[in-house]
Coordinates of C-alpha atoms and ligand atoms in Angstrom, one line a residue:
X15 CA 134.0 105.7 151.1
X16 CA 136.3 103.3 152.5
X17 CA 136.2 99.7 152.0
X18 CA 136.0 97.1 154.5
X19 CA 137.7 93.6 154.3
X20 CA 134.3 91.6 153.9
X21 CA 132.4 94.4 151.7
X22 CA 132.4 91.8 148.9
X23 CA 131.0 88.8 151.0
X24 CA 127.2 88.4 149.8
X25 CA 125.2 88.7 152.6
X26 CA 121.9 87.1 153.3
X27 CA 118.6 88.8 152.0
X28 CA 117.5 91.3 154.4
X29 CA 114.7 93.7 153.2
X30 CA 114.2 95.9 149.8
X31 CA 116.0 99.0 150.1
X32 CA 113.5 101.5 148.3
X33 CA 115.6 103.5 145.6
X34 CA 112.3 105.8 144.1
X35 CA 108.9 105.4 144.3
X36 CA 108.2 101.9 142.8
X37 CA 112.0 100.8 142.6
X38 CA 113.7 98.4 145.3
X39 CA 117.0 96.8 145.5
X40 CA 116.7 93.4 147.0
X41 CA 120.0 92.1 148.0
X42 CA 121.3 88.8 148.1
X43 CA 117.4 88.0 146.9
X44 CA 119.2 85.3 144.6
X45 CA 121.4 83.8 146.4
X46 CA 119.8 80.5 147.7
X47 CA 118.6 79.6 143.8
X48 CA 122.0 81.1 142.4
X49 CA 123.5 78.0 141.0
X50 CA 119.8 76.6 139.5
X51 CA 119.8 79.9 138.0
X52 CA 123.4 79.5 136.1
X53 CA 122.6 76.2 135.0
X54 CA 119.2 77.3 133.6
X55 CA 121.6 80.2 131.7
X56 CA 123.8 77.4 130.3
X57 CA 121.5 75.6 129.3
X58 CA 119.1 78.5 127.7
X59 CA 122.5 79.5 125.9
X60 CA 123.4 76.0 124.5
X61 CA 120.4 76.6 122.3
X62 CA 120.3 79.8 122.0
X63 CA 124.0 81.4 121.7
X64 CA 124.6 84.7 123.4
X65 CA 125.2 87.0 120.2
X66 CA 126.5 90.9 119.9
X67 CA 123.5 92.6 118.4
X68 CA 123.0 95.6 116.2
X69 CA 121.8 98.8 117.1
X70 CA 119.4 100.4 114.5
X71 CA 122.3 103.5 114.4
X72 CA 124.4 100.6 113.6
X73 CA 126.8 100.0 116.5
X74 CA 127.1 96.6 117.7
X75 CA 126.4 96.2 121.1
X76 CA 129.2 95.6 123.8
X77 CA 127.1 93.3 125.6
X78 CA 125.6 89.8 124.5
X79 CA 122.5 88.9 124.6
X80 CA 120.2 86.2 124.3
X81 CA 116.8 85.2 125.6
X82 CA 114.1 82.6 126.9
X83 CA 110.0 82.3 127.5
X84 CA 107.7 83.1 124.4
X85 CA 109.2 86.4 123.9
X86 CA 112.7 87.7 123.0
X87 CA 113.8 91.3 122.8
X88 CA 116.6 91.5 119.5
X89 CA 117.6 94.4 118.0
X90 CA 118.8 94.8 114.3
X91 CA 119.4 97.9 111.7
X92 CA 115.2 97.8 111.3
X93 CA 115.1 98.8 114.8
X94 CA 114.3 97.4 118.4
X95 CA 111.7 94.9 119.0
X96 CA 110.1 91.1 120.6
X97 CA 110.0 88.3 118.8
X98 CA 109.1 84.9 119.0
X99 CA 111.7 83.3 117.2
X100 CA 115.3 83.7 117.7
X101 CA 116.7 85.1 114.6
X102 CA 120.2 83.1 114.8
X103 CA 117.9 80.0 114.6
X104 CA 114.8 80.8 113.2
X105 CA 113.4 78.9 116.0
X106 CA 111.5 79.6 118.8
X107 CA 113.6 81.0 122.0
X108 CA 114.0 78.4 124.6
X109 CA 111.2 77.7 127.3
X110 CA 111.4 79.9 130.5
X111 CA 112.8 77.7 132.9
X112 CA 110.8 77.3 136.5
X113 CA 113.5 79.0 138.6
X114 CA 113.5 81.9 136.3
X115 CA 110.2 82.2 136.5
X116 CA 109.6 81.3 140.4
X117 CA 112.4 84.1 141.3
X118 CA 111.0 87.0 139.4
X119 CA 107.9 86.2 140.5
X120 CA 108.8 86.6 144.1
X121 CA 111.3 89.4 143.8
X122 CA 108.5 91.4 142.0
X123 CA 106.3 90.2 144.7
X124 CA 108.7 91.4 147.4
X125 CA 108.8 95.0 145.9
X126 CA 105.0 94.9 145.9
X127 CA 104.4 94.3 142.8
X128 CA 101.8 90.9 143.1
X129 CA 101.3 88.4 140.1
X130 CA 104.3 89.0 137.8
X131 CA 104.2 86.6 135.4
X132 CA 107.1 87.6 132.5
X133 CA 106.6 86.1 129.0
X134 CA 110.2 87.3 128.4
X135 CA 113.5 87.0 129.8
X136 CA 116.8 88.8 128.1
X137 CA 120.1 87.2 129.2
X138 CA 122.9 89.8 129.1
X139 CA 126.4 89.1 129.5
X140 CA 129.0 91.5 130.4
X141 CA 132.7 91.4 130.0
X142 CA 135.5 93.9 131.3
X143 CA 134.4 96.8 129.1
X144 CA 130.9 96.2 128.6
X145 CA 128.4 98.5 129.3
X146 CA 124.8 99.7 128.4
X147 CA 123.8 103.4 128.2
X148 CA 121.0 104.9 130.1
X149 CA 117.4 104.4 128.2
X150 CA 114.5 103.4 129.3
X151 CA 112.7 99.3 128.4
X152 CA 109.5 100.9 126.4
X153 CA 109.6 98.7 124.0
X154 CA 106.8 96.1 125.9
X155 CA 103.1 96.5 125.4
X156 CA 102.6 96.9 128.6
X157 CA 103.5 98.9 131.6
X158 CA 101.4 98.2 134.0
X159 CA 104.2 94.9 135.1
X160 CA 107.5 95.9 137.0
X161 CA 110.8 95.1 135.1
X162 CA 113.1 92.8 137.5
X163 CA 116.9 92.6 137.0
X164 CA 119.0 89.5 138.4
X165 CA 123.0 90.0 138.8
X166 CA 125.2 87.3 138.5
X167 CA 129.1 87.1 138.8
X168 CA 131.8 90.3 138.8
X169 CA 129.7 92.9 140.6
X170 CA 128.9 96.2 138.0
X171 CA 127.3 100.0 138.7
X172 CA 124.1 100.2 138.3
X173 CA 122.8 103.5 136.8
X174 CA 119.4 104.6 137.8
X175 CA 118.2 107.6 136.8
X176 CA 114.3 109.6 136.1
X177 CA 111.7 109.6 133.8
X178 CA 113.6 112.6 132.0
X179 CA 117.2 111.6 130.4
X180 CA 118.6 114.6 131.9
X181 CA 118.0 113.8 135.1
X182 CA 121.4 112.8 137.1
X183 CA 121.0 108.9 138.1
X184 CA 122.0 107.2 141.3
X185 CA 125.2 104.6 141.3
X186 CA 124.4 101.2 143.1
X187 CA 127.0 98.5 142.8
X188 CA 125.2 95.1 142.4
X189 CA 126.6 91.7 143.1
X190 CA 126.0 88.3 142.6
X191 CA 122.9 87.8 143.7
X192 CA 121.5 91.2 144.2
X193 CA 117.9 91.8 142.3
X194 CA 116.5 95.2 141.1
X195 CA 112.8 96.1 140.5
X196 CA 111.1 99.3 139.1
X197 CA 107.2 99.3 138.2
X198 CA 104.7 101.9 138.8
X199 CA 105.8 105.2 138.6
X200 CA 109.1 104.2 138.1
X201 CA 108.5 101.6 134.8
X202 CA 109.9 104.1 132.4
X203 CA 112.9 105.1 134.7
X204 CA 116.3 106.1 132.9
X205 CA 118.8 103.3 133.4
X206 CA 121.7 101.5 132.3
X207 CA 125.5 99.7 133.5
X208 CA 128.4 101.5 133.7
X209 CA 131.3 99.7 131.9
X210 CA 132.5 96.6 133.8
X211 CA 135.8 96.6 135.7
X212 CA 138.2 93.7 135.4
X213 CA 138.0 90.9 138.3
X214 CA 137.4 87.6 139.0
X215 CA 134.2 85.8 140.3
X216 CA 134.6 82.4 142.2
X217 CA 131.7 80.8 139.6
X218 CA 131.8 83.2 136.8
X219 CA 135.0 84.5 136.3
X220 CA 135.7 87.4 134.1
X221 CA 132.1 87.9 133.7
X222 CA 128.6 89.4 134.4
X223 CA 125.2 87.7 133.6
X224 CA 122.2 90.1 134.0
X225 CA 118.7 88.3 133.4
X226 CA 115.8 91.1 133.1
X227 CA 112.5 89.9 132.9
X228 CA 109.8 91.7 131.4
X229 CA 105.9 91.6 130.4
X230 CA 106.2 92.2 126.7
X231 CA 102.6 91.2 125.8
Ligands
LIG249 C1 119.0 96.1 131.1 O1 118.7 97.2 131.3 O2 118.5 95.3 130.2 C2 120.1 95.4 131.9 C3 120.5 96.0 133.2 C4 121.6 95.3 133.9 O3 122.4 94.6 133.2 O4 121.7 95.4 135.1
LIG250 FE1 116.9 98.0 130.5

């Protein structure tokens, strides 16, 4: 592959490029609401402090995470779940705030998936290093509602893979701005984030921030 000067230039939103049946790539889908987005994130962290959180085998995860809307996925030595309150707090997770909302709604939309309306919202944040092995989000009591995956800052691989582990996944690179959706037949697709490389976003700097809304309820 060779690279080209301008290959890291976000381009405008053109169409969803269809990875599987029920997956789509939108790119550049969150560009124009980028910044709204961030601030939302800062201010959704203020209360609610990205944290490094336990797997139930123990390991502490390389990415933090924290979460908005009426739902929050955490994870502990008891095992994976949602809850309502953020257990750093004890408090409810913050509000979902409109843009978050507004976007996922249309990016699900977009990929044809009409009427999205998450009640959850996990914040990820990668650093150089960072990564998440492939699994699948089955944790929700639903699966009839897509999953949709915002990227933000220092571009990452994108592993996407089948509804077996085994199978081999596809590597898309995602940028700032980029959005990801898989519903339908591909809800319980394999994924995960190859670790991060080292580089420098203009807004973000050493960093990724991944929002992936979700119908838990
Ligand atoms: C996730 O699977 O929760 C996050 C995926 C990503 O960071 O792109
Ligand atoms: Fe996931």
């Amino acid at each position: 592959m060779t690279l080209g000067l301008f290959d890291d230039a976000p381009a405008p939103y053109a169409a969803p490029k269809v990875i599987a049946p029920g997956a789509a790539l939108l790119r550049g889908f969150a560009l124009g609401v980028d910044e709204a987005l961030l601030q939302a994130v800062e201010a959704v962290t203020a209360a609610a402090p990205l944290r490094h959180l336990v797997t139930p085998g123990g390991y502490t995860m390389s990415v933090a995470m924290s979460n908005c809307g009426a739902l929050g996925w955490v994870s502990d030595r008891s095992g994976y779940r949602y809850d309502a309150k953020d257990p750093l707090s004890g408090k409810p997770w913050p509000a979902m705030p409109a843009c978050f909302a507004e976007l996922a709604l249309r990016a699900a939309a977009e990929a044809g998936f009409d009427n999205f309306r998450p009640d959850a919202c996990l914040i990820n944040r990668y650093e150089p290093g960072a990564r998440l092995s492939l699994h699948q989000d089955k944790d929700e009591g639903t699966m009839d509602a897509p999953i949709v995956s915002v990227s933000l800052g220092l571009p990452a691989v994108f592993l996407f893979g089948g509804l077996n582990r085994g199978d081999k996944p596809a590597r898309y690179r995602l940028q700032h701005g980029d959005v990801a959706v898989w519903g339908g037949p591909s809800r319980l697709a394999h994924h995960g984030v190859a670790p991060l490389a080292q580089g420098e976003h203009a807004r973000l700097g050493g960093r990724r921030i991944n929002l992936t809304f979700r119908r838990a309820r």
